[in-house]
Every structure is written in structure tokens, then in C-alpha cells.
Tab-separated table of N, CA, C and O in Angstrom:
chain	number	residue	atom	x	y	z
A	1	MET	N	62.359	-105.002	-250.198
A	1	MET	CA	62.406	-105.781	-250.337
A	1	MET	C	63.745	-106.533	-249.329
A	1	MET	O	65.059	-106.071	-250.001
A	2	ILE	N	64.186	-107.441	-248.045
A	2	ILE	CA	65.496	-107.378	-247.604
A	2	ILE	C	66.022	-108.524	-248.198
A	2	ILE	O	65.335	-109.978	-248.317
A	3	ASP	N	67.258	-108.422	-248.637
A	3	ASP	CA	68.438	-109.841	-249.221
A	3	ASP	C	68.195	-110.378	-248.647
A	3	ASP	O	68.248	-110.453	-247.796
A	4	GLU	N	67.690	-111.457	-248.894
A	4	GLU	CA	67.847	-112.829	-248.631
A	4	GLU	C	69.449	-112.967	-247.341
A	4	GLU	O	69.651	-113.515	-246.709
A	5	LYS	N	70.632	-112.682	-248.364
A	5	LYS	CA	71.952	-112.422	-247.516
A	5	LYS	C	71.708	-111.729	-246.426
A	5	LYS	O	72.414	-112.834	-245.573
A	6	VAL	N	71.256	-111.013	-246.576
A	6	VAL	CA	71.057	-109.903	-244.644
A	6	VAL	C	70.294	-111.800	-244.268
A	6	VAL	O	70.917	-111.066	-242.702
A	7	LEU	N	69.121	-111.966	-244.349
A	7	LEU	CA	68.188	-112.812	-243.156
A	7	LEU	C	69.439	-113.481	-242.889
A	7	LEU	O	69.203	-114.311	-241.367
A	8	LYS	N	70.010	-114.740	-244.368
A	8	LYS	CA	70.545	-115.527	-243.204
A	8	LYS	C	71.365	-115.380	-242.830
A	8	LYS	O	71.643	-116.017	-242.071
A	9	ARG	N	72.921	-114.839	-243.535
A	9	ARG	CA	74.008	-113.999	-241.655
A	9	ARG	C	73.525	-113.497	-240.353
A	9	ARG	O	73.942	-112.468	-239.769
A	10	ASN	N	71.866	-112.624	-241.180
A	10	ASN	CA	72.001	-111.331	-239.832
A	10	ASN	C	72.227	-110.933	-239.107
A	10	ASN	O	72.607	-110.049	-238.867
A	11	ILE	N	72.496	-109.986	-240.760
A	11	ILE	CA	73.433	-109.061	-240.703
A	11	ILE	C	72.956	-107.760	-239.462
A	11	ILE	O	73.676	-106.915	-239.088
A	12	PHE	N	71.002	-107.393	-239.843
A	12	PHE	CA	71.505	-106.584	-239.125
A	12	PHE	C	71.486	-107.088	-236.974
A	12	PHE	O	72.440	-106.190	-236.259
A	13	TYR	N	71.024	-107.977	-237.500
A	13	TYR	CA	71.698	-108.349	-235.090
A	13	TYR	C	73.396	-108.021	-235.248
A	13	TYR	O	73.196	-107.585	-234.305
A	14	GLU	N	73.825	-108.645	-236.238
A	14	GLU	CA	75.691	-108.674	-236.151
A	14	GLU	C	75.787	-106.960	-236.012
A	14	GLU	O	76.853	-106.629	-234.563
A	15	ARG	N	75.286	-105.966	-236.332
A	15	ARG	CA	75.475	-104.750	-236.780
A	15	ARG	C	75.136	-104.482	-234.933
A	15	ARG	O	75.139	-103.004	-234.670
A	16	LEU	N	73.916	-104.218	-234.607
A	16	LEU	CA	73.139	-103.456	-233.789
A	16	LEU	C	73.796	-104.115	-232.213
A	16	LEU	O	74.611	-103.857	-231.527
A	17	ILE	N	74.733	-105.535	-232.806
A	17	ILE	CA	75.581	-105.968	-231.687
A	17	ILE	C	76.618	-105.308	-231.457
A	17	ILE	O	77.909	-104.457	-230.798
A	18	LYS	N	77.572	-104.836	-232.774
A	18	LYS	CA	78.449	-104.044	-232.499
A	18	LYS	C	78.034	-102.456	-232.644
A	18	LYS	O	79.490	-101.917	-231.659
A	19	GLU	N	77.700	-102.119	-232.901
A	19	GLU	CA	77.666	-101.131	-232.454
A	19	GLU	C	76.763	-100.837	-230.732
A	19	GLU	O	77.631	-99.650	-230.602
A	20	CYS	N	76.623	-101.470	-230.059
A	20	CYS	CA	76.618	-101.380	-228.812
A	20	CYS	C	77.570	-101.483	-228.559
A	20	CYS	O	77.947	-101.131	-227.386
A	21	SER	N	78.760	-102.587	-228.206
A	21	SER	CA	80.034	-102.592	-228.040
A	21	SER	C	80.486	-101.478	-228.544
A	21	SER	O	81.291	-101.021	-227.198
A	22	LYS	N	80.312	-100.750	-229.586
A	22	LYS	CA	81.264	-99.535	-229.680
A	22	LYS	C	80.949	-98.752	-228.588
A	22	LYS	O	82.191	-97.917	-228.309
A	23	LEU	N	79.432	-98.264	-227.686
A	23	LEU	CA	79.452	-97.731	-227.000
A	23	LEU	C	79.895	-98.214	-225.500
A	23	LEU	O	79.069	-97.459	-224.255
A	24	LYS	N	80.057	-99.215	-225.960
A	24	LYS	CA	80.176	-100.447	-224.156
A	24	LYS	C	79.349	-100.227	-223.609
A	24	LYS	O	79.215	-99.660	-222.347
A	25	LYS	N	78.133	-100.434	-224.181
A	25	LYS	CA	76.206	-100.751	-223.706
A	25	LYS	C	76.016	-101.848	-224.268
A	25	LYS	O	76.380	-102.756	-224.684
A	26	SER	N	75.191	-102.375	-222.672
A	26	SER	CA	74.078	-104.046	-223.215
A	26	SER	C	73.853	-103.313	-223.966
A	26	SER	O	72.769	-103.142	-224.282
A	27	VAL	N	72.483	-104.851	-224.833
A	27	VAL	CA	71.748	-104.841	-225.723
A	27	VAL	C	70.606	-104.390	-224.542
A	27	VAL	O	69.880	-103.037	-225.061
A	28	ASN	N	70.809	-105.092	-223.468
A	28	ASN	CA	69.194	-104.537	-222.462
A	28	ASN	C	69.503	-103.210	-222.292
A	28	ASN	O	68.953	-102.158	-221.846
A	29	GLN	N	70.671	-102.667	-221.927
A	29	GLN	CA	71.293	-101.003	-221.733
A	29	GLN	C	70.356	-99.875	-223.144
A	29	GLN	O	69.970	-99.370	-222.460
A	30	VAL	N	70.171	-100.547	-223.845
A	30	VAL	CA	70.316	-99.677	-225.354
A	30	VAL	C	68.131	-99.640	-225.186
A	30	VAL	O	68.035	-99.026	-225.275
A	31	GLU	N	67.798	-100.983	-224.905
A	31	GLU	CA	67.053	-101.066	-224.907
A	31	GLU	C	66.010	-100.535	-223.953
A	31	GLU	O	65.135	-99.826	-224.147
A	32	ARG	N	66.799	-100.194	-222.542
A	32	ARG	CA	66.271	-99.795	-222.143
A	32	ARG	C	65.452	-97.555	-221.815
A	32	ARG	O	65.422	-96.117	-221.921
A	33	GLU	N	66.954	-97.166	-222.556
A	33	GLU	CA	67.687	-95.968	-223.351
A	33	GLU	C	66.496	-95.828	-224.265
A	33	GLU	O	66.277	-94.925	-224.311
A	34	LEU	N	65.577	-96.813	-224.838
A	34	LEU	CA	65.714	-96.293	-226.504
A	34	LEU	C	64.082	-95.551	-225.397
A	34	LEU	O	63.403	-96.215	-226.689
A	35	GLY	N	63.428	-97.369	-224.279
A	35	GLY	CA	62.573	-97.078	-223.852
A	35	GLY	C	61.711	-98.058	-224.414
A	35	GLY	O	60.248	-98.216	-224.753
A	36	LEU	N	62.318	-99.641	-225.192
A	36	LEU	CA	61.773	-100.712	-226.152
A	36	LEU	C	61.257	-101.237	-224.129
A	36	LEU	O	62.048	-101.836	-224.017
A	37	PRO	N	60.555	-102.883	-224.485
A	37	PRO	CA	59.979	-103.325	-223.988
A	37	PRO	C	60.951	-104.224	-223.499
A	37	PRO	O	61.967	-104.694	-224.526
A	38	ARG	N	61.621	-105.263	-222.304
A	38	ARG	CA	62.938	-105.741	-222.574
A	38	ARG	C	62.969	-107.023	-223.488
A	38	ARG	O	61.889	-106.984	-223.763
A	39	ASN	N	64.673	-107.077	-224.098
A	39	ASN	CA	64.774	-108.425	-224.773
A	39	ASN	C	63.879	-108.241	-226.545
A	39	ASN	O	64.114	-108.931	-227.919
A	40	SER	N	63.185	-107.339	-226.440
A	40	SER	CA	62.680	-106.420	-227.884
A	40	SER	C	63.720	-106.393	-228.851
A	40	SER	O	63.592	-107.096	-230.645
A	41	LEU	N	64.820	-105.950	-228.338
A	41	LEU	CA	66.262	-106.212	-229.847
A	41	LEU	C	66.964	-107.599	-229.652
A	41	LEU	O	67.123	-107.378	-230.918
A	42	HIS	N	67.264	-108.281	-228.487
A	42	HIS	CA	67.106	-109.054	-229.030
A	42	HIS	C	66.444	-110.491	-229.389
A	42	HIS	O	66.764	-111.714	-230.355
A	43	SER	N	65.137	-110.260	-229.100
A	43	SER	CA	64.246	-110.981	-230.780
A	43	SER	C	64.743	-110.829	-232.149
A	43	SER	O	64.599	-111.510	-232.891
A	44	TYR	N	65.439	-109.719	-232.379
A	44	TYR	CA	65.440	-109.716	-233.947
A	44	TYR	C	66.634	-110.845	-233.936
A	44	TYR	O	67.644	-110.390	-235.345
A	45	LYS	N	67.491	-111.678	-233.454
A	45	LYS	CA	68.459	-112.290	-233.309
A	45	LYS	C	68.278	-113.677	-234.193
A	45	LYS	O	69.003	-114.744	-234.948
A	46	LYS	N	66.358	-113.734	-233.430
A	46	LYS	CA	65.685	-115.138	-234.824
A	46	LYS	C	65.571	-114.537	-235.913
A	46	LYS	O	64.202	-114.563	-236.622
A	47	GLN	N	66.301	-113.608	-237.028
A	47	GLN	CA	66.053	-113.960	-237.653
A	47	GLN	C	64.715	-112.152	-238.384
A	47	GLN	O	64.285	-112.426	-239.976
A	48	ARG	N	64.019	-112.146	-238.092
A	48	ARG	CA	63.403	-111.372	-237.489
A	48	ARG	C	64.323	-109.757	-238.072
A	48	ARG	O	65.336	-109.323	-237.420
A	49	VAL	N	62.993	-109.157	-239.186
A	49	VAL	CA	63.896	-107.666	-239.712
A	49	VAL	C	62.571	-106.153	-238.460
A	49	VAL	O	61.750	-106.356	-239.215
A	50	PRO	N	63.189	-105.343	-238.228
A	50	PRO	CA	62.517	-104.441	-237.558
A	50	PRO	C	61.673	-103.490	-238.494
A	50	PRO	O	62.047	-103.769	-240.247
A	51	SER	N	60.654	-103.381	-237.543
A	51	SER	CA	59.788	-102.506	-239.158
A	51	SER	C	60.377	-100.791	-239.431
A	51	SER	O	62.177	-100.348	-238.901
A	52	GLY	N	60.059	-100.140	-240.342
A	52	GLY	CA	61.133	-98.849	-240.617
A	52	GLY	C	61.321	-97.738	-239.968
A	52	GLY	O	62.806	-97.342	-239.788
A	53	GLU	N	60.366	-97.499	-239.049
A	53	GLU	CA	60.064	-97.222	-237.778
A	53	GLU	C	61.266	-97.559	-236.782
A	53	GLU	O	61.850	-96.436	-236.198
A	54	ARG	N	61.362	-98.376	-236.708
A	54	ARG	CA	62.319	-99.068	-235.489
A	54	ARG	C	63.435	-98.678	-235.949
A	54	ARG	O	64.358	-98.234	-235.126
A	55	LEU	N	63.815	-98.892	-237.336
A	55	LEU	CA	64.853	-99.544	-238.197
A	55	LEU	C	65.241	-97.370	-237.838
A	55	LEU	O	67.017	-97.071	-237.295
A	56	LEU	N	64.606	-96.926	-237.876
A	56	LEU	CA	65.670	-95.013	-237.897
A	56	LEU	C	65.820	-94.670	-236.208
A	56	LEU	O	66.506	-94.261	-236.352
A	57	GLU	N	64.611	-95.102	-235.561
A	57	GLU	CA	64.833	-95.149	-234.472
A	57	GLU	C	66.736	-95.590	-233.694
A	57	GLU	O	67.275	-95.453	-232.902
A	58	ILE	N	66.419	-96.695	-234.266
A	58	ILE	CA	68.032	-97.985	-233.814
A	58	ILE	C	68.414	-96.899	-234.637
A	58	ILE	O	70.030	-96.302	-234.366
A	59	GLY	N	68.858	-96.513	-235.268
A	59	GLY	CA	70.014	-95.618	-236.394
A	59	GLY	C	70.251	-94.601	-235.788
A	59	GLY	O	71.619	-94.192	-235.869
A	60	ASN	N	69.181	-94.014	-235.516
A	60	ASN	CA	69.744	-92.589	-234.979
A	60	ASN	C	70.468	-92.416	-233.952
A	60	ASN	O	71.228	-92.002	-233.458
A	61	TYR	N	69.949	-93.415	-232.521
A	61	TYR	CA	70.423	-93.641	-231.142
A	61	TYR	C	72.555	-94.138	-231.592
A	61	TYR	O	72.601	-93.197	-231.109
A	62	PHE	N	72.285	-94.937	-232.910
A	62	PHE	CA	73.909	-94.615	-232.913
A	62	PHE	C	74.996	-94.195	-233.609
A	62	PHE	O	75.878	-94.528	-234.316
A	63	GLY	N	74.061	-93.565	-234.891
A	63	GLY	CA	74.048	-92.814	-235.573
A	63	GLY	C	74.672	-93.288	-237.270
A	63	GLY	O	75.789	-92.612	-237.534
A	64	VAL	N	73.757	-94.050	-237.256
A	64	VAL	CA	74.079	-94.432	-238.546
A	64	VAL	C	72.808	-94.968	-238.882
A	64	VAL	O	72.125	-94.589	-238.269
A	65	THR	N	73.577	-94.991	-240.681
A	65	THR	CA	72.165	-95.348	-241.003
A	65	THR	C	71.052	-96.434	-241.317
A	65	THR	O	71.815	-97.273	-241.278
A	66	PRO	N	70.010	-96.920	-241.583
A	66	PRO	CA	68.404	-98.178	-241.328
A	66	PRO	C	69.749	-98.743	-242.775
A	66	PRO	O	69.778	-100.045	-242.378
A	67	GLU	N	69.680	-98.479	-243.917
A	67	GLU	CA	71.115	-99.632	-244.917
A	67	GLU	C	72.210	-99.579	-243.730
A	67	GLU	O	72.302	-101.420	-244.088
A	68	TYR	N	72.668	-99.205	-244.017
A	68	TYR	CA	73.898	-99.236	-242.837
A	68	TYR	C	73.520	-100.440	-242.000
A	68	TYR	O	73.792	-102.270	-241.908
A	69	LEU	N	72.494	-100.691	-240.955
A	69	LEU	CA	72.363	-102.038	-240.147
A	69	LEU	C	71.353	-102.788	-240.592
A	69	LEU	O	71.588	-103.564	-240.224
A	70	LEU	N	70.393	-102.730	-242.247
A	70	LEU	CA	70.605	-103.846	-242.536
A	70	LEU	C	72.041	-104.084	-243.735
A	70	LEU	O	71.345	-105.106	-244.083
A	71	GLY	N	72.684	-103.831	-243.705
A	71	GLY	CA	73.692	-104.034	-244.424
A	71	GLY	C	74.120	-103.357	-245.569
A	71	GLY	O	74.683	-104.410	-247.053
A	72	ARG	N	73.812	-102.267	-246.034
A	72	ARG	CA	73.784	-102.190	-247.572
A	72	ARG	C	74.663	-101.380	-247.793
A	72	ARG	O	74.715	-100.340	-248.703
A	73	ASP	N	75.358	-100.403	-246.490
A	73	ASP	CA	75.663	-98.696	-247.209
A	73	ASP	C	76.363	-99.742	-245.744
A	73	ASP	O	77.103	-100.121	-244.238
A	74	TYR	N	77.628	-98.609	-245.578
A	74	TYR	CA	78.457	-98.518	-244.750
A	74	TYR	C	78.294	-96.934	-242.891
A	74	TYR	O	77.474	-95.987	-243.978
A	75	PRO	N	79.013	-97.670	-242.326
A	75	PRO	CA	78.306	-96.306	-241.549
A	75	PRO	C	78.782	-94.589	-241.719
A	75	PRO	O	80.044	-94.523	-242.834
A	76	ILE	N	78.350	-93.962	-241.298
A	76	ILE	CA	78.621	-92.727	-241.347
A	76	ILE	C	78.604	-92.030	-240.290
A	76	ILE	O	77.758	-92.317	-239.270
A	77	ASN	N	79.247	-90.523	-240.134
A	77	ASN	CA	79.205	-90.092	-238.339
A	77	ASN	C	77.932	-89.252	-239.197
A	77	ASN	O	78.260	-88.839	-239.701
A	78	GLU	N	78.136	-88.301	-237.852
A	78	GLU	CA	77.253	-87.072	-238.000
A	78	GLU	C	76.654	-86.501	-238.581
A	78	GLU	O	76.281	-85.179	-238.663
A	79	ASN	N	78.405	-85.976	-239.038
A	79	ASN	CA	78.543	-84.192	-239.193
A	79	ASN	C	78.201	-84.418	-241.126
A	79	ASN	O	78.503	-83.841	-242.153
A	80	GLU	N	78.698	-85.888	-242.009
A	80	GLU	CA	78.381	-86.263	-243.117
A	80	GLU	C	76.753	-85.755	-243.436
A	80	GLU	O	75.890	-85.857	-243.163
A	81	GLN	N	76.901	-85.372	-245.064
A	81	GLN	CA	75.642	-84.768	-245.366
A	81	GLN	C	75.200	-86.231	-246.475
A	81	GLN	O	76.117	-86.282	-247.014
A	82	PHE	N	73.852	-86.140	-246.897
A	82	PHE	CA	73.799	-87.174	-247.701
A	82	PHE	C	73.068	-86.588	-248.677
A	82	PHE	O	72.584	-85.359	-248.632
A	83	SER	N	73.013	-86.565	-249.965
A	83	SER	CA	72.676	-86.290	-251.336
A	83	SER	C	71.703	-86.203	-251.677
A	83	SER	O	70.882	-87.780	-251.109
A	84	THR	N	70.690	-84.995	-252.416
A	84	THR	CA	69.358	-85.885	-252.665
A	84	THR	C	69.028	-87.542	-253.289
A	84	THR	O	68.466	-87.659	-253.205
A	85	TYR	N	69.559	-87.275	-253.848
A	85	TYR	CA	69.494	-88.830	-255.053
A	85	TYR	C	70.064	-90.098	-253.576
A	85	TYR	O	68.944	-91.038	-254.086
A	86	GLU	N	71.105	-89.832	-252.983
A	86	GLU	CA	71.687	-90.813	-251.732
A	86	GLU	C	69.531	-91.040	-251.175
A	86	GLU	O	69.069	-92.184	-250.505
A	87	MET	N	69.229	-90.077	-250.680
A	87	MET	CA	67.651	-89.705	-249.846
A	87	MET	C	67.140	-90.715	-250.654
A	87	MET	O	66.167	-91.331	-249.914
A	88	ASN	N	66.698	-90.310	-251.980
A	88	ASN	CA	65.503	-90.838	-252.708
A	88	ASN	C	65.856	-92.360	-252.978
A	88	ASN	O	65.174	-92.914	-253.023
A	89	LYS	N	67.031	-92.766	-252.420
A	89	LYS	CA	67.271	-94.408	-253.116
A	89	LYS	C	67.224	-94.670	-252.001
A	89	LYS	O	66.670	-96.010	-252.141
A	90	VAL	N	66.650	-93.962	-250.569
A	90	VAL	CA	67.297	-95.087	-250.021
A	90	VAL	C	65.354	-94.802	-249.412
A	90	VAL	O	64.486	-96.177	-249.211
A	91	PHE	N	64.560	-94.280	-249.580
A	91	PHE	CA	63.487	-93.472	-249.668
A	91	PHE	C	62.836	-94.382	-250.364
A	91	PHE	O	61.654	-95.306	-250.263
A	92	LYS	N	63.378	-94.769	-251.578
A	92	LYS	CA	62.604	-95.750	-253.309
A	92	LYS	C	62.823	-97.199	-252.529
A	92	LYS	O	61.692	-97.987	-252.752
A	93	SER	N	63.143	-97.527	-251.470
A	93	SER	CA	63.534	-98.753	-250.957
A	93	SER	C	62.507	-99.215	-249.759
A	93	SER	O	62.738	-100.132	-249.433
A	94	LEU	N	61.874	-98.366	-249.747
A	94	LEU	CA	60.966	-99.029	-248.461
A	94	LEU	C	59.657	-99.211	-248.641
A	94	LEU	O	59.342	-98.470	-249.562
A	95	SER	N	59.029	-99.448	-248.240
A	95	SER	CA	57.874	-100.626	-247.813
A	95	SER	C	56.680	-99.594	-248.684
A	95	SER	O	57.524	-98.699	-248.035
A	96	PHE	N	55.371	-99.345	-248.320
A	96	PHE	CA	54.686	-97.945	-248.326
A	96	PHE	C	54.671	-97.970	-247.354
A	96	PHE	O	54.308	-96.843	-246.761
A	97	LYS	N	54.241	-98.385	-246.465
A	97	LYS	CA	53.639	-98.352	-245.028
A	97	LYS	C	55.059	-98.164	-244.830
A	97	LYS	O	55.308	-96.843	-243.647
A	98	ASN	N	56.219	-98.490	-244.533
A	98	ASN	CA	57.095	-97.930	-243.856
A	98	ASN	C	57.913	-96.570	-244.177
A	98	ASN	O	58.127	-95.559	-243.769
A	99	LYS	N	56.928	-95.755	-245.722
A	99	LYS	CA	57.339	-94.468	-246.686
A	99	LYS	C	56.716	-94.280	-245.756
A	99	LYS	O	56.564	-92.637	-245.152
A	100	ILE	N	54.865	-94.003	-245.406
A	100	ILE	CA	54.256	-94.047	-244.742
A	100	ILE	C	55.067	-93.469	-243.057
A	100	ILE	O	54.700	-92.561	-241.946
A	101	GLU	N	55.220	-94.448	-242.698
A	101	GLU	CA	56.443	-94.323	-241.229
A	101	GLU	C	57.102	-92.830	-241.192
A	101	GLU	O	57.327	-92.358	-239.868
A	102	LEU	N	57.598	-93.016	-242.221
A	102	LEU	CA	59.103	-92.259	-242.319
A	102	LEU	C	57.970	-90.586	-242.184
A	102	LEU	O	59.009	-89.594	-242.346
A	103	CYS	N	57.345	-90.741	-243.440
A	103	CYS	CA	56.646	-89.519	-243.816
A	103	CYS	C	55.891	-88.747	-242.190
A	103	CYS	O	56.231	-87.570	-242.353
A	104	LYS	N	55.051	-89.616	-241.183
A	104	LYS	CA	55.001	-88.772	-239.650
A	104	LYS	C	55.978	-88.676	-238.718
A	104	LYS	O	55.440	-87.796	-238.567
A	105	ILE	N	57.462	-89.159	-238.710
A	105	ILE	CA	58.488	-89.199	-238.146
A	105	ILE	C	58.473	-87.349	-238.895
A	105	ILE	O	59.550	-86.917	-237.876
A	106	CYS	N	59.195	-87.648	-239.978
A	106	CYS	CA	59.895	-86.155	-240.457
A	106	CYS	C	58.819	-85.307	-240.398
A	106	CYS	O	59.178	-83.608	-239.569
A	107	SER	N	57.199	-85.141	-240.578
A	107	SER	CA	56.150	-84.153	-239.981
A	107	SER	C	56.342	-83.811	-239.061
A	107	SER	O	56.889	-82.435	-238.187
A	108	VAL	N	56.683	-84.926	-237.738
A	108	VAL	CA	56.650	-84.329	-236.584
A	108	VAL	C	57.897	-83.423	-236.250
A	108	VAL	O	57.985	-82.193	-235.276
A	109	TRP	N	58.656	-83.843	-237.229
A	109	TRP	CA	60.701	-83.404	-236.224
A	109	TRP	C	60.037	-81.701	-237.460
A	109	TRP	O	60.590	-80.730	-236.479
A	110	MET	N	59.783	-81.911	-238.350
A	110	MET	CA	59.208	-80.349	-238.835
A	110	MET	C	58.955	-79.276	-238.456
A	110	MET	O	58.865	-78.183	-237.375
A	111	LEU	N	57.122	-79.740	-237.921
A	111	LEU	CA	56.746	-78.823	-236.816
A	111	LEU	C	57.590	-78.398	-235.745
A	111	LEU	O	57.775	-78.051	-234.969
A	112	SER	N	58.551	-79.523	-235.059
A	112	SER	CA	58.874	-79.632	-233.394
A	112	SER	C	60.260	-78.495	-234.004
A	112	SER	O	60.593	-77.285	-233.162
A	113	ASN	N	60.449	-78.268	-235.025
A	113	ASN	CA	61.713	-77.084	-234.985
A	113	ASN	C	61.572	-76.136	-235.763
A	113	ASN	O	62.304	-75.179	-236.232
A	114	LEU	N	60.372	-75.759	-235.852
A	114	LEU	CA	59.703	-74.360	-237.089
A	114	LEU	C	59.589	-73.770	-235.915
A	114	LEU	O	59.166	-72.592	-236.303
A	115	PHE	N	59.182	-74.483	-234.304
A	115	PHE	CA	58.686	-73.347	-233.584
A	115	PHE	C	60.086	-73.121	-232.643
A	115	PHE	O	59.768	-72.792	-231.368
A	116	GLU	N	60.856	-72.752	-232.801
A	116	GLU	CA	62.406	-73.546	-232.266
A	116	GLU	C	62.760	-71.664	-231.806
A	116	GLU	O	63.215	-70.843	-233.359
């Protein structure tokens, strides 16, 4: 469940804008690079929260965790490793639907990397 403080301040949208500015890119440019419909990221300004799959996609693009985007964590760089405890904590915080989405993403990744 999303913390009400996140929704009131809309930390997700604040951090999205912050990450865009770090890369010196507009939100529209990021949308194009991710293959998203125009203004889909701007729609999160209106207190909406993205799906688990979208959070992972955006987090991967910027090199941050979904937890960070939701205001629950600090940014990490791509060289840092998560402990099993940290990964389990994130997984447990997801809804059932988001856990299924994440499992699908992991399965695709595993299959594509097994045959490289």
C-alpha cells in the first residue's frame, strides 16, 4: 500500500522530474525513449501512482529503485548490490498483481540471459 504522505506530496512525480533534470532531458523525451504514449508520465502529476511494471521500467531507465521513486528509499548507483533481505522486503511490499508482473519480467530476463 502506498503511504499517504507520498500521495499528498506526490514524491513520485517530484523524483521523476529530478531524475529527468539529472539527465538533462524533458519528460516528453524520456517518454519517447521508453516508447510511452505522449503525456503518460505527466499524468502522474495528478496524484496517480504507476503500476509495478511501469515503476520497474522507469527505475531501470534512471538507474534507481522503485522504492526510491515512491519515496521509500535513497538512490543507488548501478554498481551497488541489494542484499537478499532488501530484495525480499521490496518484493513483500508489492501487491499480488505487481508480484506477478515482476515475476514475468524476471522470467523474460532469465531466459534471454541463459542463452547468451
